[in-house]
Amino acid sequence: MTISLPRPLRTYQYRPLTLFSMLDTDTDRLLPHLFELCVKGGRSSRSRVDAADFAGYRQRLVDGGGVVGFDSRNDQALLDGWLRSCVVEMGTVGRSRSGEQMLGVAPLTLAAYRAGLPTRRERHRGIDEVVYSLLVDELRRRGVDNPPAQLRSIIIRTVGRGLSVGPEPRWEPHLEDADNLDIGALLELRFVEGIEMGDARQRGDLLADSPLPAVSAALGRTLLSHVTTYGERLAVPALMSGFAALLALGVLGFSLRVDRAARQLLDSGALPPDMLEDAPSRLELYCDFTGDRGGESARLSRRCVERDLDRARLAFRDRVTFGLVENALARLPAEQERHRAAARPQQLELLAELRDHRRVQSWAEGRIDDLVAEAEMAGSTTTETERDFLTYIQAGFGSEVDKLLDVLEFVNQERATKNSVAWFRSVGGIAKPYGLLEGTPRSRRSWRYAPGDDLLTALLLAVFVRPDRDEPRPAMPLREVIDALRDRFGLLIERPPEFLDGAEARAAAAANLEAFKRRLQLLGCFDGLSDDFSVQVVRHPLGDS
């Protein structure tokens, strides 16, 4: 593609709507940086690690006495394998894949943030910053006088067991009680001690003005309750695994709901329920528990994934629409002031309202004329087909904004679709033990919603927390558990999604419910003492602990 777009039109991201950059990410890798923000009050230290020098840091670990008895060549190989399998995630360098580098460290202890990995924090797509803001906002809603300080205390007490954290500006973690760290966490601590830390610096305003305020608040509440309720009941790796599972699912659910809400807003011009109130999730993510990949239940789940991938692809045009209208606001000074003063949902409502305004249309027409003129001047660098396409669009009838959107789709759609699929795959956790997605990463047709034991356990831990205080219930009726999974996370188990409803689908869903109950039995938290669905009870996954 040789059509050159001016800078304001090059991006297909619109974070005022999506909050996150819709590109591939990794939930495990962002946790150390997220907890660094929590400890340092929204600040972070510039990474000083040499990601390509794994061997050097391994040698520092040996020379510094962090481990003993690893002097021979075979011992070194054993230590190398231990670090790679337990502490450090390794990967290749650049597109040439000519060498290896450290990509991240496992979230085994709070000290993991000392590593400064990944070195490029933009790989987190803004998730760490947004979630930090949501946690602080949740504490503020609970009436805490100093939310950042209280969040720091919570994280050090739960994730930082066995550690003390030094004073600012470095907030350097130190070992205080080795008995509170398991062997993997202790190895990680000794390894990252060989990495130099920098002073913390302010990252600017991290407050997340969300287009779905209630949905974002619910995510912050779920994550904070997980830490405060189970922070002293679970080992840190288990606590972090559950946190990562809830975070990834929450981010996926948010992105699906915001895409749906944006389409409804552009269609109707009125704010949809997700932008107005704490409404139950209207997502229908049918989860297959049967394990029969060729069965009807698995087919229902795969169809839901296909539907959501199609929505992610079509959402490109909606996001760009809001971005175009916002760029045109310079021609509407009064509306620009209204936009600046409004909350995020009302800002989006205003942009949807102004989409057909004559000055917005005139602005879009001018951008099309500029593109045509530049293509004609570019000569051989723009193909004849592309020039003909631009001329055809320019001469067409209808909305100038829609015509400009057609051009942007022509230029960016393939890349935007590829990145949207990568985002969906990564936050869906297709390669993670706690992922919602199951299937072959390179074969989208195989993808289905099928939570594993790690995610199911994290979900049960979340729904068992009492809504009025961070205290778990010992048991819940199965009906309430299933309803909570549907209303809070959009997960369907015992009934098919509405767009696939039918006799065969209902029979498959009934069999899926039985498979779900068997999964609960295997987790040790369900006894089918009655055939009456309404009185069957699920016990807390942690028992009476």
Coordinates of C-alpha atoms in Angstrom, one line a residue:
M1 CA 0.0 0.0 0.0
T2 CA 1.6 3.3 -1.1
I3 CA -1.2 5.8 -0.3
S4 CA 0.4 8.1 2.2
L5 CA -1.8 9.3 5.1
P6 CA -1.2 12.4 7.2
R7 CA -0.2 11.8 10.8
P8 CA -3.7 12.4 12.3
L9 CA -5.1 9.7 10.0
R10 CA -2.4 7.1 10.3
T11 CA -3.5 5.5 13.5
Y12 CA -6.4 3.1 13.9
Q13 CA -6.2 3.1 17.7
Y14 CA -8.6 5.3 19.7
R15 CA -7.8 4.9 23.4
P16 CA -10.5 7.3 24.6
L17 CA -12.8 4.5 23.5
T18 CA -10.8 1.4 24.1
L19 CA -8.6 2.5 27.0
F20 CA -6.0 0.0 25.8
S21 CA -3.9 -0.1 22.6
M22 CA -5.5 -3.1 20.8
L23 CA -2.2 -4.9 20.1
D24 CA -0.8 -8.2 21.3
T25 CA 0.2 -8.3 25.0
D26 CA 1.1 -10.7 27.8
T27 CA -0.6 -10.5 31.2
D28 CA 2.1 -12.4 33.0
R29 CA 4.8 -10.0 31.9
L30 CA 2.9 -6.9 32.9
L31 CA 2.2 -7.9 36.5
P32 CA 5.7 -6.9 37.9
H33 CA 5.3 -3.5 36.4
L34 CA 1.7 -3.2 37.6
F35 CA 2.8 -3.9 41.2
E36 CA 5.7 -1.5 40.8
L37 CA 3.2 1.2 40.1
C38 CA 1.3 0.1 43.2
V39 CA 4.3 0.3 45.4
K40 CA 5.7 3.5 44.0
G41 CA 2.4 5.4 43.9
G42 CA 2.0 5.5 40.1
R43 CA 5.7 6.0 39.5
S44 CA 8.2 3.6 37.9
S45 CA 11.9 3.3 37.4
R46 CA 13.6 3.3 34.0
S47 CA 14.8 -0.1 33.1
R48 CA 18.6 -0.6 33.4
V49 CA 18.7 -4.3 32.5
D50 CA 20.7 -5.6 29.6
A51 CA 18.1 -8.0 28.3
A52 CA 20.6 -9.8 26.1
D53 CA 23.1 -10.6 29.0
F54 CA 21.3 -13.4 30.7
A55 CA 24.6 -15.3 31.0
G56 CA 26.2 -12.3 32.8
Y57 CA 23.3 -12.0 35.3
R58 CA 23.4 -15.8 35.9
Q59 CA 27.1 -15.5 36.7
R60 CA 26.5 -12.6 39.1
L61 CA 24.0 -14.8 40.9
V62 CA 26.8 -17.5 41.4
D63 CA 29.6 -15.0 42.2
G64 CA 27.5 -13.1 44.7
G65 CA 26.7 -16.2 46.7
G66 CA 23.0 -16.2 45.9
V67 CA 23.3 -19.9 45.2
V68 CA 26.1 -22.3 46.2
G69 CA 27.3 -25.6 44.7
F70 CA 26.9 -24.6 41.1
D71 CA 30.6 -24.5 40.1
S72 CA 31.0 -27.2 37.6
R73 CA 29.9 -27.1 34.0
N74 CA 27.1 -29.5 34.6
D75 CA 26.0 -27.6 37.6
Q76 CA 25.9 -24.4 35.5
A77 CA 23.7 -26.2 33.0
L78 CA 21.4 -27.2 35.8
L79 CA 21.1 -23.7 37.1
D80 CA 20.6 -22.4 33.6
G81 CA 17.7 -24.7 33.1
W82 CA 16.2 -23.9 36.5
L83 CA 16.3 -20.2 35.8
R84 CA 14.8 -20.6 32.4
S85 CA 12.0 -22.8 33.5
C86 CA 11.1 -21.1 36.8
V87 CA 12.2 -17.4 36.7
V88 CA 13.1 -15.9 33.3
E89 CA 11.2 -16.1 30.1
M90 CA 13.6 -16.1 27.2
G91 CA 12.9 -15.2 23.6
T92 CA 14.6 -14.2 20.3
V93 CA 15.9 -10.8 19.3
G94 CA 14.2 -8.8 16.6
R95 CA 12.6 -10.0 13.4
S96 CA 15.8 -11.8 12.4
R97 CA 15.5 -14.0 15.5
S98 CA 19.3 -14.1 15.5
G99 CA 19.9 -14.2 19.3
E100 CA 18.1 -14.5 22.5
Q101 CA 17.1 -12.1 25.2
M102 CA 15.1 -12.0 28.5
L103 CA 11.5 -11.0 27.8
G104 CA 10.2 -11.1 31.3
V105 CA 10.3 -12.6 34.8
A106 CA 7.7 -14.7 36.5
P107 CA 5.5 -12.9 39.0
L108 CA 6.6 -15.1 41.9
T109 CA 7.3 -12.3 44.3
L110 CA 7.0 -8.5 44.5
A111 CA 10.8 -8.3 44.0
A112 CA 10.2 -9.2 40.3
Y113 CA 9.7 -5.5 39.5
R114 CA 13.4 -4.9 40.2
A115 CA 14.3 -6.7 36.9
G116 CA 12.8 -3.9 34.8
L117 CA 11.5 -6.5 32.3
P118 CA 10.1 -6.1 29.7
T119 CA 12.3 -3.2 28.9
R120 CA 9.7 -1.6 26.6
R121 CA 6.6 -0.9 28.8
E122 CA 4.5 0.0 25.8
R123 CA 4.2 -3.7 25.3
H124 CA 1.7 -3.7 28.1
R125 CA -0.6 -1.6 25.9
G126 CA -1.6 0.7 28.8
I127 CA -3.1 -2.2 30.8
D128 CA -0.8 -1.7 33.8
E129 CA -1.5 2.0 34.0
V130 CA -5.3 1.6 33.7
V131 CA -5.5 -1.2 36.2
Y132 CA -3.5 0.8 38.7
S133 CA -5.9 3.7 38.3
L134 CA -8.9 1.3 38.8
L135 CA -7.4 -0.1 42.0
V136 CA -6.8 3.4 43.4
D137 CA -10.3 4.5 42.4
E138 CA -11.9 1.4 44.1
L139 CA -10.1 2.2 47.3
R140 CA -11.4 5.8 47.0
R141 CA -14.9 4.5 46.6
R142 CA -14.4 2.5 49.8
G143 CA -13.7 5.7 51.7
V144 CA -10.0 5.4 52.1
D145 CA -8.3 8.7 52.8
N146 CA -5.0 8.0 51.0
P147 CA -5.7 5.4 48.4
P148 CA -2.2 5.2 46.9
A149 CA -0.6 4.6 50.3
Q150 CA -3.2 2.1 51.3
L151 CA -2.7 0.2 48.0
R152 CA 1.0 0.2 48.6
S153 CA 0.4 -1.4 52.0
I154 CA -1.9 -4.0 50.7
I155 CA 0.5 -5.1 47.9
I156 CA 3.6 -5.2 50.2
R157 CA 1.7 -7.2 52.8
T158 CA 0.3 -9.8 50.3
V159 CA 2.6 -10.0 47.2
G160 CA 5.7 -8.9 49.1
R161 CA 5.7 -11.5 51.9
G162 CA 9.1 -12.0 53.3
L163 CA 10.4 -8.7 51.9
S164 CA 11.0 -5.2 53.0
V165 CA 10.8 -2.3 50.6
G166 CA 13.4 0.5 50.9
P167 CA 12.7 4.2 50.8
E168 CA 11.9 6.3 47.7
P169 CA 13.0 7.2 45.1
R170 CA 14.1 3.6 44.4
W171 CA 11.7 1.5 46.6
E172 CA 14.2 -1.3 46.4
P173 CA 13.0 -4.7 47.7
H174 CA 15.1 -6.6 50.2
L175 CA 14.9 -10.0 51.8
E176 CA 13.6 -9.9 55.3
D177 CA 12.4 -13.4 56.1
A178 CA 13.4 -16.2 53.8
D179 CA 10.9 -18.6 55.4
N180 CA 8.1 -16.6 53.7
L181 CA 9.4 -17.3 50.2
D182 CA 9.3 -20.6 48.4
I183 CA 12.4 -21.8 46.6
G184 CA 11.4 -20.4 43.3
A185 CA 10.6 -16.9 44.7
L186 CA 13.9 -17.0 46.6
L187 CA 15.8 -17.9 43.4
E188 CA 14.1 -15.1 41.6
L189 CA 15.0 -12.6 44.3
R190 CA 18.6 -13.6 44.3
F191 CA 18.7 -13.4 40.5
V192 CA 17.1 -9.9 40.2
E193 CA 19.4 -8.6 43.0
G194 CA 22.1 -8.6 40.3
I195 CA 20.2 -6.0 38.2
E196 CA 20.7 -2.4 39.0
M197 CA 17.7 -0.2 39.8
G198 CA 17.0 3.4 38.9
D199 CA 15.2 6.1 40.7
A200 CA 11.4 6.2 40.3
R201 CA 10.0 8.9 38.1
Q202 CA 6.5 10.2 37.7
R203 CA 4.5 8.8 34.8
G204 CA 2.0 11.6 34.5
D205 CA -1.7 11.4 35.0
L206 CA -2.7 7.8 35.2
L207 CA -6.4 8.3 35.9
A208 CA -8.5 6.2 33.5
D209 CA -11.6 8.1 32.3
S210 CA -13.5 5.1 31.1
P211 CA -16.3 5.0 28.4
L212 CA -17.8 2.2 30.5
P213 CA -17.5 3.6 34.0
A214 CA -19.4 0.8 35.8
V215 CA -17.7 -2.0 33.8
S216 CA -14.3 -0.5 34.7
A217 CA -15.3 -0.1 38.3
A218 CA -16.4 -3.7 38.5
L219 CA -13.1 -4.9 37.2
G220 CA -11.2 -2.8 39.7
R221 CA -13.4 -4.1 42.5
T222 CA -12.9 -7.8 41.4
L223 CA -9.1 -7.4 41.3
L224 CA -8.8 -5.6 44.6
S225 CA -11.1 -8.0 46.3
H226 CA -9.1 -10.9 45.0
V227 CA -5.9 -9.5 46.6
T228 CA -7.5 -8.4 49.9
T229 CA -9.6 -11.5 50.4
Y230 CA -7.0 -14.2 49.4
G231 CA -3.7 -12.3 49.8
E232 CA -2.9 -14.1 53.0
R233 CA -4.6 -17.4 52.2
L234 CA -2.9 -18.3 49.0
A235 CA 0.8 -18.7 48.2
V236 CA 2.0 -15.7 46.1
P237 CA 2.3 -17.7 42.8
A238 CA -1.3 -19.0 43.2
L239 CA -2.5 -15.5 44.2
M240 CA -0.8 -14.1 41.1
S241 CA -2.1 -16.8 38.8
G242 CA -5.7 -16.0 39.9
F243 CA -5.1 -12.3 39.6
A244 CA -3.7 -12.7 36.0
A245 CA -6.7 -14.9 35.1
L246 CA -9.2 -12.3 36.3
L247 CA -7.3 -9.5 34.8
A248 CA -7.0 -11.1 31.3
L249 CA -10.7 -12.1 31.3
G250 CA -11.7 -8.6 32.6
V251 CA -9.7 -6.9 29.8
L252 CA -11.1 -9.2 27.2
G253 CA -14.7 -8.7 28.4
F254 CA -14.2 -4.9 28.6
S255 CA -12.9 -4.7 25.0
L256 CA -15.8 -6.8 23.7
R257 CA -18.4 -4.7 25.6
V258 CA -16.9 -1.4 24.5
D259 CA -16.9 -2.6 20.8
R260 CA -20.6 -3.5 21.2
A261 CA -21.4 -0.3 23.0
A262 CA -19.7 1.9 20.3
R263 CA -21.7 0.2 17.6
Q264 CA -25.0 0.7 19.5
L265 CA -24.1 4.4 20.1
L266 CA -23.3 5.1 16.4
D267 CA -26.5 3.2 15.3
S268 CA -28.9 4.9 17.7
G269 CA -27.2 8.1 18.8
A270 CA -28.1 7.3 22.4
L271 CA -25.8 6.0 25.1
P272 CA -26.2 2.2 25.5
P273 CA -26.7 0.7 29.0
D274 CA -23.0 -0.3 29.4
M275 CA -22.1 3.4 29.2
L276 CA -24.8 4.5 31.7
E277 CA -25.1 2.1 34.5
D278 CA -23.9 -1.1 36.3
A279 CA -25.8 -3.4 34.0
P280 CA -25.3 -7.2 33.9
S281 CA -23.0 -8.3 31.1
R282 CA -24.8 -8.7 27.8
L283 CA -21.9 -10.8 26.4
E284 CA -22.7 -14.4 25.6
L285 CA -19.4 -16.3 25.7
Y286 CA -20.6 -19.9 25.7
C287 CA -18.0 -22.0 27.5
D288 CA -17.5 -25.7 26.5
F289 CA -16.7 -28.0 29.4
T290 CA -17.4 -31.3 27.6
G291 CA -13.9 -31.7 26.2
D292 CA -15.4 -33.2 23.0
R293 CA -13.9 -31.0 20.3
G294 CA -16.1 -32.6 17.7
G295 CA -19.3 -32.3 19.7
E296 CA -22.2 -29.8 19.4
S297 CA -21.2 -28.0 22.6
A298 CA -17.7 -27.3 21.2
R299 CA -19.3 -26.1 17.9
L300 CA -21.4 -23.6 19.9
S301 CA -18.3 -22.3 21.6
R302 CA -16.4 -22.0 18.3
R303 CA -19.3 -20.1 16.7
C304 CA -19.2 -17.6 19.6
V305 CA -15.4 -17.0 19.0
E306 CA -16.1 -16.5 15.3
R307 CA -18.8 -14.0 16.1
D308 CA -16.5 -12.1 18.5
L309 CA -13.6 -12.1 16.0
D310 CA -15.9 -10.6 13.4
R311 CA -17.0 -7.9 15.8
A312 CA -13.4 -7.1 16.5
R313 CA -12.7 -6.7 12.8
L314 CA -15.8 -4.5 12.2
A315 CA -15.0 -2.4 15.3
F316 CA -12.1 -0.8 13.4
R317 CA -14.4 1.5 11.4
D318 CA -16.3 2.5 14.6
R319 CA -13.1 3.5 16.4
V320 CA -11.8 5.5 13.5
T321 CA -15.2 7.3 13.2
F322 CA -14.8 8.7 16.7
G323 CA -11.2 9.7 16.0
L324 CA -12.1 11.5 12.7
V325 CA -14.9 13.5 14.3
E326 CA -12.6 14.5 17.2
N327 CA -9.9 15.6 14.8
A328 CA -12.6 17.8 13.1
L329 CA -13.6 19.6 16.3
A330 CA -11.1 22.4 15.7
R331 CA -13.6 23.7 13.2
L332 CA -16.3 23.7 16.0
P333 CA -14.8 25.7 18.9
A334 CA -18.0 25.7 21.0
E335 CA -18.4 21.9 20.5
Q336 CA -14.8 21.4 21.3
E337 CA -15.3 23.1 24.7
R338 CA -18.3 20.9 25.4
H339 CA -16.2 17.9 24.5
R340 CA -13.4 18.9 26.9
A341 CA -15.8 19.5 29.8
A342 CA -17.8 16.3 29.4
A343 CA -17.3 12.9 31.0
R344 CA -16.0 10.2 28.6
P345 CA -19.4 8.6 27.7
Q346 CA -20.9 12.0 27.0
Q347 CA -17.8 12.9 24.9
L348 CA -18.4 9.9 22.7
E349 CA -22.1 10.7 22.5
L350 CA -21.3 14.2 21.3
L351 CA -18.9 12.8 18.7
A352 CA -21.6 10.5 17.4
E353 CA -24.0 13.4 17.3
L354 CA -21.6 15.6 15.3
R355 CA -20.7 12.9 12.7
D356 CA -23.1 14.4 10.1
H357 CA -22.4 18.1 11.0
R358 CA -21.7 20.1 7.9
R359 CA -18.3 21.3 9.2
V360 CA -17.2 17.8 10.0
Q361 CA -18.3 16.7 6.6
S362 CA -16.4 19.7 5.1
W363 CA -13.3 18.7 7.1
A364 CA -13.5 15.1 5.8
E365 CA -14.0 16.3 2.2
G366 CA -10.8 18.4 2.5
R367 CA -8.8 15.4 3.7
I368 CA -10.0 13.4 0.7
D369 CA -9.1 16.2 -1.7
D370 CA -5.6 16.4 -0.1
L371 CA -5.1 12.6 -0.5
V372 CA -6.1 12.8 -4.1
A373 CA -3.8 15.7 -4.8
E374 CA -0.9 14.1 -3.1
A375 CA -1.4 10.8 -5.0
E376 CA -1.4 12.7 -8.3
M377 CA 1.8 14.5 -7.3
A378 CA 3.4 11.3 -6.1
G379 CA 3.3 9.8 -9.6
S380 CA 5.0 6.4 -9.8
T381 CA 5.1 5.9 -6.0
T382 CA 1.3 5.5 -6.0
T383 CA -0.1 2.8 -8.2
E384 CA -2.7 3.6 -10.9
T385 CA -5.2 1.4 -9.1
E386 CA -4.8 3.4 -5.9
R387 CA -5.2 6.7 -7.8
D388 CA -8.3 5.4 -9.5
F389 CA -9.7 4.3 -6.2
L390 CA -9.1 7.7 -4.6
T391 CA -10.6 9.5 -7.6
Y392 CA -13.7 7.2 -7.5
I393 CA -14.2 7.8 -3.8
Q394 CA -13.8 11.6 -4.3
A395 CA -16.5 11.7 -7.0
G396 CA -18.9 9.5 -5.1
F397 CA -22.1 10.6 -3.4
G398 CA -23.0 10.3 0.2
S399 CA -21.4 11.2 3.5
E400 CA -17.9 12.6 3.2
V401 CA -17.0 11.1 6.6
D402 CA -18.0 7.7 5.2
K403 CA -16.0 8.2 2.1
L404 CA -12.9 9.1 4.2
L405 CA -13.6 6.0 6.3
D406 CA -13.6 3.9 3.1
V407 CA -10.1 5.2 2.2
L408 CA -8.8 4.5 5.7
E409 CA -10.2 1.0 5.6
F410 CA -8.6 0.4 2.2
V411 CA -5.2 1.4 3.6
N412 CA -5.3 0.1 7.2
Q413 CA -8.0 -2.7 7.4
E414 CA -5.6 -5.7 6.8
R415 CA -3.1 -4.5 9.5
A416 CA -5.8 -3.5 11.9
T417 CA -7.6 -6.8 11.6
K418 CA -4.3 -8.7 12.2
N419 CA -3.6 -6.6 15.3
S420 CA -7.1 -7.0 16.6
V421 CA -6.9 -10.8 16.3
A422 CA -3.5 -10.7 18.0
W423 CA -5.0 -8.7 20.9
F424 CA -8.0 -11.1 21.1
R425 CA -5.7 -14.1 21.1
S426 CA -3.3 -12.7 23.8
V427 CA -5.9 -11.4 26.3
G428 CA -7.9 -14.6 25.6
G429 CA -4.9 -16.4 26.9
I430 CA -4.8 -19.2 24.3
A431 CA -1.3 -20.2 25.3
K432 CA -1.8 -19.7 29.1
P433 CA -3.0 -22.2 31.7
Y434 CA -5.6 -19.6 32.9
G435 CA -6.8 -18.6 29.4
L436 CA -10.4 -18.5 28.3
L437 CA -9.5 -19.5 24.8
E438 CA -8.5 -23.0 23.9
G439 CA -7.2 -24.2 20.6
T440 CA -4.2 -24.1 18.2
P441 CA -2.8 -20.6 18.2
R442 CA -2.3 -20.5 14.4
S443 CA -5.7 -22.0 13.6
R444 CA -8.5 -19.6 14.4
R445 CA -11.1 -22.2 13.4
S446 CA -10.1 -24.3 16.3
W447 CA -10.5 -21.6 18.9
R448 CA -13.3 -22.0 21.5
Y449 CA -14.1 -20.7 24.9
A450 CA -13.1 -23.5 27.2
P451 CA -11.8 -22.4 30.7
G452 CA -9.2 -24.6 32.3
D453 CA -9.0 -25.4 36.0
D454 CA -6.9 -22.4 36.7
L455 CA -9.4 -19.9 35.3
L456 CA -12.4 -21.8 36.7
T457 CA -10.8 -21.7 40.2
A458 CA -10.1 -18.0 39.9
L459 CA -13.7 -17.3 38.8
L460 CA -15.1 -19.3 41.7
L461 CA -12.8 -17.4 44.1
A462 CA -14.2 -14.2 42.7
V463 CA -17.9 -15.1 42.8
F464 CA -17.7 -16.4 46.3
V465 CA -16.6 -13.1 47.7
R466 CA -19.5 -11.4 49.4
P467 CA -20.5 -8.2 47.5
D468 CA -20.7 -6.1 50.6
R469 CA -17.3 -7.0 52.1
D470 CA -14.1 -8.8 51.2
E471 CA -15.0 -12.0 52.9
P472 CA -15.7 -15.4 51.1
R473 CA -18.9 -17.3 51.6
P474 CA -18.4 -21.0 52.5
A475 CA -20.9 -22.2 49.9
M476 CA -23.3 -21.0 47.2
P477 CA -26.2 -22.6 45.3
L478 CA -25.1 -23.9 41.9
R479 CA -27.8 -21.7 40.3
E480 CA -26.3 -18.5 41.9
V481 CA -22.8 -19.5 40.8
I482 CA -23.9 -19.9 37.2
D483 CA -25.9 -16.7 37.3
A484 CA -22.9 -14.8 38.7
L485 CA -20.6 -16.1 35.9
R486 CA -23.2 -15.0 33.3
D487 CA -24.0 -11.5 34.8
R488 CA -20.4 -10.6 35.9
F489 CA -18.3 -12.1 33.1
G490 CA -20.8 -12.9 30.3
L491 CA -20.0 -16.7 30.5
L492 CA -22.8 -19.1 29.5
I493 CA -22.8 -22.7 30.6
E494 CA -26.2 -24.3 30.8
R495 CA -27.9 -22.5 27.9
P496 CA -26.8 -21.7 24.3
P497 CA -26.3 -18.1 23.1
E498 CA -29.4 -16.5 21.8
F499 CA -28.2 -16.3 18.2
L500 CA -27.7 -20.1 18.2
D501 CA -30.8 -21.1 20.2
G502 CA -32.5 -24.3 19.1
A503 CA -33.4 -27.8 20.3
E504 CA -30.1 -29.3 19.4
A505 CA -28.2 -26.4 21.0
R506 CA -30.2 -26.7 24.2
A507 CA -29.5 -30.4 24.4
A508 CA -25.8 -29.7 24.0
A509 CA -26.0 -27.0 26.7
A510 CA -27.7 -29.5 29.1
A511 CA -24.9 -32.0 28.5
N512 CA -22.4 -29.1 29.1
L513 CA -24.0 -28.4 32.4
E514 CA -23.4 -32.0 33.5
A515 CA -19.8 -31.7 32.3
F516 CA -19.4 -28.5 34.3
K517 CA -20.6 -30.2 37.5
R518 CA -18.2 -33.0 36.9
R519 CA -15.4 -30.4 36.6
L520 CA -16.5 -28.9 39.9
Q521 CA -16.4 -32.4 41.5
L522 CA -12.8 -32.9 40.3
L523 CA -11.9 -29.6 41.9
G524 CA -13.4 -30.9 45.1
C525 CA -16.1 -28.3 45.6
F526 CA -19.3 -30.0 44.5
D527 CA -21.3 -33.0 45.6
G528 CA -24.3 -33.9 43.5
L529 CA -26.5 -35.1 46.4
S530 CA -29.7 -34.1 44.6
D531 CA -30.9 -34.2 41.1
D532 CA -32.7 -30.9 41.7
F533 CA -30.7 -28.2 40.0
S534 CA -32.1 -25.4 42.2
V535 CA -30.8 -26.9 45.5
Q536 CA -27.4 -28.2 44.4
V537 CA -24.6 -26.5 46.3
V538 CA -21.0 -25.5 45.4
R539 CA -18.5 -25.2 48.2
H540 CA -15.7 -22.7 48.3
P541 CA -12.6 -24.0 46.4
L542 CA -10.3 -23.4 49.4
G543 CA -12.6 -25.2 51.8
D544 CA -12.7 -23.8 55.3
S545 CA -9.2 -22.3 55.2

